[in-house]
PDB file of C-alpha atoms in Angstrom:
ATOM      1  CA  MET I   1      91.173 174.031 248.069  1.00 55.00           C
ATOM      2  CA  ARG I   2      92.475 176.600 245.533  1.00 60.00           C
ATOM      3  CA  ASN I   3      91.071 176.743 241.993  1.00 74.00           C
ATOM      4  CA  THR I   4      94.471 175.561 240.745  1.00 87.00           C
ATOM      5  CA  PRO I   5      95.820 172.918 243.142  1.00 92.00           C
ATOM      6  CA  GLU I   6      99.275 173.514 244.580  1.00 95.00           C
ATOM      7  CA  ILE I   7     101.547 170.487 244.948  1.00 97.00           C
ATOM      8  CA  LEU I   8     104.703 170.161 247.030  1.00 97.00           C
ATOM      9  CA  ILE I   9     107.329 167.887 245.457  1.00 97.00           C
ATOM     10  CA  VAL I  10     109.627 166.377 248.103  1.00 97.00           C
ATOM     11  CA  GLU I  11     112.462 164.752 246.188  1.00 96.00           C
ATOM     12  CA  ASP I  12     116.263 165.073 246.292  1.00 94.00           C
ATOM     13  CA  ASP I  13     116.927 163.514 242.858  1.00 93.00           C
ATOM     14  CA  GLU I  14     117.267 166.343 240.330  1.00 94.00           C
ATOM     15  CA  GLN I  15     116.317 164.180 237.315  1.00 94.00           C
ATOM     16  CA  ILE I  16     113.084 163.038 238.930  1.00 93.00           C
ATOM     17  CA  ARG I  17     112.283 166.594 240.063  1.00 94.00           C
ATOM     18  CA  ARG I  18     112.798 167.842 236.514  1.00 94.00           C
ATOM     19  CA  PHE I  19     110.501 165.127 235.181  1.00 94.00           C
ATOM     20  CA  LEU I  20     107.834 165.884 237.819  1.00 95.00           C
ATOM     21  CA  ARG I  21     108.063 169.613 237.083  1.00 94.00           C
ATOM     22  CA  ALA I  22     107.371 169.012 233.398  1.00 95.00           C
ATOM     23  CA  THR I  23     104.564 166.556 234.163  1.00 94.00           C
ATOM     24  CA  LEU I  24     102.769 168.825 236.626  1.00 95.00           C
ATOM     25  CA  ALA I  25     103.271 171.948 234.513  1.00 94.00           C
ATOM     26  CA  ALA I  26     101.701 170.179 231.524  1.00 94.00           C
ATOM     27  CA  GLU I  27      98.624 169.502 233.685  1.00 93.00           C
ATOM     28  CA  ARG I  28      98.605 173.168 234.836  1.00 93.00           C
ATOM     29  CA  TYR I  29      99.271 172.345 238.482  1.00 95.00           C
ATOM     30  CA  ARG I  30     101.192 174.860 240.560  1.00 95.00           C
ATOM     31  CA  PHE I  31     104.099 173.344 242.486  1.00 95.00           C
ATOM     32  CA  HIS I  32     106.991 173.955 244.841  1.00 96.00           C
ATOM     33  CA  GLU I  33     109.979 171.791 245.687  1.00 97.00           C
ATOM     34  CA  ALA I  34     111.716 170.565 248.830  1.00 96.00           C
ATOM     35  CA  LEU I  35     114.950 168.560 248.774  1.00 97.00           C
ATOM     36  CA  THR I  36     115.024 167.486 252.426  1.00 96.00           C
ATOM     37  CA  ALA I  37     112.666 166.323 255.150  1.00 96.00           C
ATOM     38  CA  ALA I  38     113.241 169.546 257.096  1.00 96.00           C
ATOM     39  CA  GLU I  39     112.345 171.657 254.064  1.00 96.00           C
ATOM     40  CA  ALA I  40     109.262 169.519 253.421  1.00 96.00           C
ATOM     41  CA  ILE I  41     107.952 169.994 256.958  1.00 95.00           C
ATOM     42  CA  ALA I  42     108.674 173.749 256.926  1.00 94.00           C
ATOM     43  CA  GLN I  43     107.094 174.307 253.501  1.00 94.00           C
ATOM     44  CA  THR I  44     104.016 172.274 254.397  1.00 94.00           C
ATOM     45  CA  ALA I  45     103.431 174.514 257.401  1.00 91.00           C
ATOM     46  CA  ALA I  46     104.150 177.739 255.496  1.00 91.00           C
ATOM     47  CA  ARG I  47     102.451 177.034 252.158  1.00 91.00           C
ATOM     48  CA  GLN I  48      99.721 174.580 253.170  1.00 92.00           C
ATOM     49  CA  PRO I  49      99.846 172.783 249.784  1.00 95.00           C
ATOM     50  CA  ASP I  50      96.850 170.896 248.447  1.00 95.00           C
ATOM     51  CA  LEU I  51      98.909 167.706 248.001  1.00 96.00           C
ATOM     52  CA  ILE I  52     102.401 166.370 248.739  1.00 97.00           C
ATOM     53  CA  VAL I  53     104.348 163.993 246.489  1.00 97.00           C
ATOM     54  CA  LEU I  54     106.935 162.481 248.832  1.00 97.00           C
ATOM     55  CA  ASP I  55     110.083 160.432 248.297  1.00 95.00           C
ATOM     56  CA  LEU I  56     111.084 158.309 251.286  1.00 93.00           C
ATOM     57  CA  GLY I  57     114.843 158.340 250.673  1.00 91.00           C
ATOM     58  CA  LEU I  58     115.736 161.889 251.728  1.00 95.00           C
ATOM     59  CA  PRO I  59     119.271 162.979 252.698  1.00 95.00           C
ATOM     60  CA  ASP I  60     118.543 164.275 256.216  1.00 94.00           C
ATOM     61  CA  ALA I  61     115.780 161.925 257.455  1.00 93.00           C
ATOM     62  CA  ASP I  62     113.498 159.127 256.382  1.00 93.00           C
ATOM     63  CA  GLY I  63     110.434 160.325 254.489  1.00 94.00           C
ATOM     64  CA  LEU I  64     108.324 158.412 257.008  1.00 94.00           C
ATOM     65  CA  GLU I  65     109.257 161.108 259.530  1.00 94.00           C
ATOM     66  CA  VAL I  66     107.762 163.715 257.205  1.00 96.00           C
ATOM     67  CA  ILE I  67     104.474 161.808 257.239  1.00 94.00           C
ATOM     68  CA  ARG I  68     104.565 161.608 261.059  1.00 92.00           C
ATOM     69  CA  GLN I  69     105.229 165.330 261.425  1.00 93.00           C
ATOM     70  CA  VAL I  70     102.716 166.481 258.821  1.00 93.00           C
ATOM     71  CA  ARG I  71      99.951 164.275 260.225  1.00 89.00           C
ATOM     72  CA  GLN I  72     100.290 165.926 263.627  1.00 86.00           C
ATOM     73  CA  THR I  73      98.764 169.131 262.244  1.00 85.00           C
ATOM     74  CA  SER I  74      97.431 168.507 258.735  1.00 86.00           C
ATOM     75  CA  GLN I  75      95.349 166.120 256.637  1.00 83.00           C
ATOM     76  CA  THR I  76      96.968 167.273 253.382  1.00 91.00           C
ATOM     77  CA  PRO I  77      96.938 164.297 250.970  1.00 93.00           C
ATOM     78  CA  ILE I  78     100.328 162.588 250.742  1.00 95.00           C
ATOM     79  CA  ILE I  79     101.304 160.377 247.821  1.00 95.00           C
ATOM     80  CA  VAL I  80     104.524 158.484 248.477  1.00 94.00           C
ATOM     81  CA  LEU I  81     106.660 158.104 245.355  1.00 91.00           C
ATOM     82  CA  SER I  82     109.523 155.781 246.233  1.00 87.00           C
ATOM     83  CA  ALA I  83     111.904 153.127 244.975  1.00 84.00           C
ATOM     84  CA  ARG I  84     111.112 151.137 248.115  1.00 78.00           C
ATOM     85  CA  GLY I  85     108.665 148.604 246.788  1.00 68.00           C
ATOM     86  CA  ARG I  86     108.486 146.236 249.752  1.00 76.00           C
ATOM     87  CA  GLU I  87     105.041 145.631 251.225  1.00 77.00           C
ATOM     88  CA  LYS I  88     106.433 146.507 254.679  1.00 83.00           C
ATOM     89  CA  ASP I  89     107.390 150.010 253.506  1.00 84.00           C
ATOM     90  CA  LYS I  90     104.024 150.585 251.850  1.00 85.00           C
ATOM     91  CA  ILE I  91     102.117 149.414 254.907  1.00 86.00           C
ATOM     92  CA  GLU I  92     104.188 151.551 257.276  1.00 89.00           C
ATOM     93  CA  ALA I  93     103.734 154.680 255.135  1.00 90.00           C
ATOM     94  CA  LEU I  94      99.985 154.111 254.813  1.00 89.00           C
ATOM     95  CA  ASP I  95      99.547 153.317 258.503  1.00 85.00           C
ATOM     96  CA  LEU I  96     101.323 156.573 259.362  1.00 87.00           C
ATOM     97  CA  GLY I  97      98.796 158.471 257.255  1.00 86.00           C
ATOM     98  CA  ALA I  98      99.954 158.519 253.629  1.00 91.00           C
ATOM     99  CA  ASP I  99      97.045 158.438 251.181  1.00 88.00           C
ATOM    100  CA  ASP I 100      98.724 156.431 248.456  1.00 90.00           C
ATOM    101  CA  PHE I 101     101.980 154.775 247.405  1.00 90.00           C
ATOM    102  CA  VAL I 102     103.429 154.725 243.873  1.00 89.00           C
ATOM    103  CA  SER I 103     106.596 152.711 243.256  1.00 85.00           C
ATOM    104  CA  LYS I 104     109.500 153.913 241.112  1.00 85.00           C
ATOM    105  CA  PRO I 105     109.854 153.502 238.210  1.00 84.00           C
ATOM    106  CA  PHE I 106     106.336 154.811 237.682  1.00 86.00           C
ATOM    107  CA  ALA I 107     103.945 155.466 234.809  1.00 87.00           C
ATOM    108  CA  VAL I 108     102.991 159.123 234.388  1.00 91.00           C
ATOM    109  CA  GLY I 109      99.359 158.270 233.723  1.00 90.00           C
ATOM    110  CA  GLU I 110      99.092 156.270 236.936  1.00 88.00           C
ATOM    111  CA  LEU I 111     100.677 158.997 239.058  1.00 92.00           C
ATOM    112  CA  LEU I 112      98.386 161.669 237.612  1.00 93.00           C
ATOM    113  CA  ALA I 113      95.329 159.467 238.192  1.00 89.00           C
ATOM    114  CA  ARG I 114      96.353 158.970 241.842  1.00 89.00           C
ATOM    115  CA  ILE I 115      96.859 162.743 242.216  1.00 93.00           C
ATOM    116  CA  ARG I 116      93.412 163.478 240.758  1.00 90.00           C
ATOM    117  CA  ALA I 117      91.789 160.895 243.036  1.00 84.00           C
ATOM    118  CA  ALA I 118      93.502 162.288 246.153  1.00 86.00           C
ATOM    119  CA  LEU I 119      92.533 165.863 245.262  1.00 88.00           C
ATOM    120  CA  ARG I 120      88.913 164.847 244.631  1.00 82.00           C
ATOM    121  CA  ARG I 121      88.767 163.131 247.996  1.00 77.00           C
ATOM    122  CA  ALA I 122      90.284 166.136 249.753  1.00 78.00           C
ATOM    123  CA  ALA I 123      87.771 168.459 248.091  1.00 73.00           C
ATOM    124  CA  THR I 124      84.811 166.499 249.458  1.00 64.00           C
ATOM    125  CA  ILE I 125      86.169 165.217 252.779  1.00 54.00           C
ATOM    126  CA  SER I 126      84.653 168.090 254.753  1.00 46.00           C
ATOM    127  CA  THR I 127      81.106 167.413 253.523  1.00 46.00           C
ATOM    128  CA  ASP I 128      78.668 165.656 255.837  1.00 45.00           C
ATOM    129  CA  GLN I 129      78.587 162.228 254.234  1.00 46.00           C
ATOM    130  CA  GLU I 130      76.180 160.875 256.843  1.00 47.00           C
ATOM    131  CA  GLY I 131      73.425 163.000 255.291  1.00 52.00           C
ATOM    132  CA  SER I 132      74.331 162.380 251.656  1.00 82.00           C
ATOM    133  CA  ILE I 133      74.027 159.934 248.825  1.00 85.00           C
ATOM    134  CA  PHE I 134      77.228 158.223 247.742  1.00 89.00           C
ATOM    135  CA  GLN I 135      77.333 156.690 244.263  1.00 88.00           C
ATOM    136  CA  VAL I 136      80.007 154.868 242.319  1.00 88.00           C
ATOM    137  CA  GLY I 137      79.051 153.123 239.083  1.00 88.00           C
ATOM    138  CA  ASN I 138      75.606 151.607 239.614  1.00 92.00           C
ATOM    139  CA  ILE I 139      76.201 151.221 243.369  1.00 93.00           C
ATOM    140  CA  LYS I 140      74.285 153.808 245.422  1.00 93.00           C
ATOM    141  CA  VAL I 141      74.430 154.201 249.205  1.00 93.00           C
ATOM    142  CA  ASP I 142      72.039 156.423 251.148  1.00 90.00           C
ATOM    143  CA  LEU I 143      74.205 157.048 254.200  1.00 85.00           C
ATOM    144  CA  ALA I 144      71.390 158.670 256.164  1.00 81.00           C
ATOM    145  CA  LYS I 145      68.926 155.815 255.637  1.00 85.00           C
ATOM    146  CA  ARG I 146      71.598 153.091 255.451  1.00 86.00           C
ATOM    147  CA  VAL I 147      70.085 151.793 252.212  1.00 92.00           C
ATOM    148  CA  VAL I 148      72.268 150.215 249.510  1.00 95.00           C
ATOM    149  CA  THR I 149      71.097 149.650 245.935  1.00 95.00           C
ATOM    150  CA  VAL I 150      72.752 148.164 242.863  1.00 95.00           C
ATOM    151  CA  ALA I 151      71.183 149.104 239.514  1.00 92.00           C
ATOM    152  CA  ASN I 152      68.217 150.499 241.527  1.00 92.00           C
ATOM    153  CA  GLU I 153      67.626 147.160 243.281  1.00 94.00           C
ATOM    154  CA  GLU I 154      67.983 147.199 247.048  1.00 95.00           C
ATOM    155  CA  VAL I 155      70.739 144.946 248.394  1.00 95.00           C
ATOM    156  CA  HIS I 156      70.707 143.626 251.953  1.00 93.00           C
ATOM    157  CA  LEU I 157      74.022 143.960 253.782  1.00 92.00           C
ATOM    158  CA  THR I 158      74.775 142.529 257.207  1.00 89.00           C
ATOM    159  CA  PRO I 159      75.789 145.092 259.859  1.00 86.00           C
ATOM    160  CA  ILE I 160      79.469 144.238 259.440  1.00 88.00           C
ATOM    161  CA  GLU I 161      79.279 144.366 255.635  1.00 92.00           C
ATOM    162  CA  TYR I 162      77.645 147.785 255.843  1.00 92.00           C
ATOM    163  CA  ARG I 163      80.227 149.050 258.348  1.00 90.00           C
ATOM    164  CA  LEU I 164      83.021 147.845 256.056  1.00 93.00           C
ATOM    165  CA  LEU I 165      81.454 149.580 253.046  1.00 94.00           C
ATOM    166  CA  GLN I 166      80.881 152.745 255.075  1.00 91.00           C
ATOM    167  CA  THR I 167      84.560 152.791 256.088  1.00 91.00           C
ATOM    168  CA  LEU I 168      85.678 152.364 252.480  1.00 92.00           C
ATOM    169  CA  ILE I 169      83.368 155.227 251.446  1.00 91.00           C
ATOM    170  CA  ARG I 170      84.790 157.466 254.150  1.00 85.00           C
ATOM    171  CA  HIS I 171      88.253 156.898 252.650  1.00 86.00           C
ATOM    172  CA  VAL I 172      87.174 156.677 248.988  1.00 86.00           C
ATOM    173  CA  GLY I 173      90.120 156.736 246.592  1.00 84.00           C
ATOM    174  CA  LYS I 174      92.592 156.041 249.389  1.00 85.00           C
ATOM    175  CA  VAL I 175      94.469 152.819 250.034  1.00 87.00           C
ATOM    176  CA  ILE I 176      93.475 151.495 253.471  1.00 90.00           C
ATOM    177  CA  THR I 177      95.714 148.870 255.040  1.00 90.00           C
ATOM    178  CA  GLN I 178      94.250 145.629 256.300  1.00 90.00           C
ATOM    179  CA  ARG I 179      95.096 146.636 259.859  1.00 88.00           C
ATOM    180  CA  GLN I 180      93.328 149.997 259.519  1.00 87.00           C
ATOM    181  CA  LEU I 181      90.166 148.327 258.257  1.00 90.00           C
ATOM    182  CA  LEU I 182      90.215 145.642 260.929  1.00 88.00           C
ATOM    183  CA  VAL I 183      90.608 148.221 263.699  1.00 85.00           C
ATOM    184  CA  GLU I 184      87.898 150.542 262.318  1.00 84.00           C
ATOM    185  CA  VAL I 185      85.351 147.808 261.546  1.00 86.00           C
ATOM    186  CA  TRP I 186      86.015 145.106 264.162  1.00 83.00           C
ATOM    187  CA  GLY I 187      88.032 146.919 266.815  1.00 78.00           C
ATOM    188  CA  PRO I 188      91.678 146.870 268.026  1.00 75.00           C
ATOM    189  CA  GLN I 189      91.418 143.334 269.394  1.00 74.00           C
ATOM    190  CA  HIS I 190      91.000 142.022 265.827  1.00 72.00           C
ATOM    191  CA  SER I 191      93.856 143.982 264.221  1.00 68.00           C
ATOM    192  CA  GLU I 192      95.750 140.837 263.172  1.00 75.00           C
ATOM    193  CA  GLN I 193      92.810 138.731 261.948  1.00 77.00           C
ATOM    194  CA  ALA I 194      93.065 139.382 258.220  1.00 81.00           C
ATOM    195  CA  GLN I 195      90.930 136.348 257.383  1.00 83.00           C
ATOM    196  CA  TYR I 196      87.860 138.243 258.655  1.00 81.00           C
ATOM    197  CA  LEU I 197      88.556 140.957 256.121  1.00 89.00           C
ATOM    198  CA  ARG I 198      89.074 138.596 253.177  1.00 90.00           C
ATOM    199  CA  VAL I 199      85.784 136.829 253.882  1.00 91.00           C
ATOM    200  CA  TYR I 200      83.733 140.005 254.193  1.00 92.00           C
ATOM    201  CA  MET I 201      85.359 141.719 251.197  1.00 94.00           C
ATOM    202  CA  ALA I 202      84.503 138.666 249.106  1.00 94.00           C
ATOM    203  CA  GLN I 203      80.897 138.876 250.324  1.00 94.00           C
ATOM    204  CA  LEU I 204      80.700 142.604 249.513  1.00 95.00           C
ATOM    205  CA  ARG I 205      82.021 141.997 246.016  1.00 96.00           C
ATOM    206  CA  ARG I 206      79.481 139.252 245.371  1.00 95.00           C
ATOM    207  CA  LYS I 207      76.684 141.585 246.398  1.00 96.00           C
ATOM    208  CA  LEU I 208      77.895 144.826 244.790  1.00 96.00           C
ATOM    209  CA  GLU I 209      80.133 144.076 241.818  1.00 95.00           C
ATOM    210  CA  ALA I 210      78.873 142.906 238.417  1.00 92.00           C
ATOM    211  CA  ASP I 211      81.745 140.393 238.347  1.00 94.00           C
ATOM    212  CA  ALA I 212      83.116 139.590 241.800  1.00 92.00           C
ATOM    213  CA  ALA I 213      86.161 137.890 240.272  1.00 93.00           C
ATOM    214  CA  ARG I 214      87.080 141.086 238.389  1.00 94.00           C
ATOM    215  CA  PRO I 215      85.911 143.945 240.593  1.00 94.00           C
ATOM    216  CA  ARG I 216      85.876 147.476 239.187  1.00 93.00           C
ATOM    217  CA  HIS I 217      85.397 149.408 242.421  1.00 94.00           C
ATOM    218  CA  LEU I 218      86.346 147.278 245.455  1.00 95.00           C
ATOM    219  CA  LEU I 219      90.006 146.724 244.616  1.00 94.00           C
ATOM    220  CA  THR I 220      92.764 144.818 246.394  1.00 93.00           C
ATOM    221  CA  GLU I 221      96.196 146.376 246.862  1.00 88.00           C
ATOM    222  CA  PRO I 222      98.169 143.089 247.078  1.00 87.00           C
ATOM    223  CA  GLY I 223      99.784 142.538 250.442  1.00 84.00           C
ATOM    224  CA  VAL I 224      98.726 145.975 251.663  1.00 89.00           C
ATOM    225  CA  GLY I 225      94.966 146.469 251.841  1.00 91.00           C
ATOM    226  CA  TYR I 226      91.996 147.695 249.837  1.00 94.00           C
ATOM    227  CA  ARG I 227      90.743 150.717 247.934  1.00 92.00           C
ATOM    228  CA  LEU I 228      87.273 151.881 246.848  1.00 93.00           C
ATOM    229  CA  VAL I 229      87.718 153.607 243.491  1.00 89.00           C
ATOM    230  CA  GLU I 230      85.632 155.938 241.394  1.00 78.00           C
ATOM    231  CA  LEU I 231      86.515 155.456 237.754  1.00 66.00           C
ATOM    232  CA  ASP I 232      87.707 158.518 235.824  1.00 51.00           C
TER     233      ASP I 232
END
């Protein structure tokens, strides 16, 4: 990743582009713009941006097609910024490979936090996590030894609980849909059995969070999935 991240704005609404330009410039990000899906795909290939902010309602094609095309050749983080707020749209975008989804109208602070999180994840995704220590808050996971501690006290996780936590760590900062988690942890035959996920997420929170009813790290994205967050 470059010292100054480069962001591709894919948005056909001039007012929103102007607002995003001012927002990103104030944070000293470099940026380019695309007004159509075709431009977005071409610029992604040519410029290889560090992150894409993508509207779904583009004049020549659905923004979901941009995600499909980009994901064929690149793992560039994609944050969908769209007026489509239905759970179905969020799930489809995330299942296709988007990293996050922010609904319009949006808060600047939230969008910038999601951008920072996606860039952090992209900067570390190539490291060998299996031989490293992962830590968030007072939760520490030795991925090589498969040892989990909370406030320096070892916590016993069942094999499935550990596999679920490991999957969340692998995608830290990214929204993972329920279906994605079920397939990765339990296998394709369990892709529709969301109750499994609710039960095991509740168990993980009881073991890892200071207050399972108000988790700080193992967060639910209502109707969509889950996210492991590192606080700014």
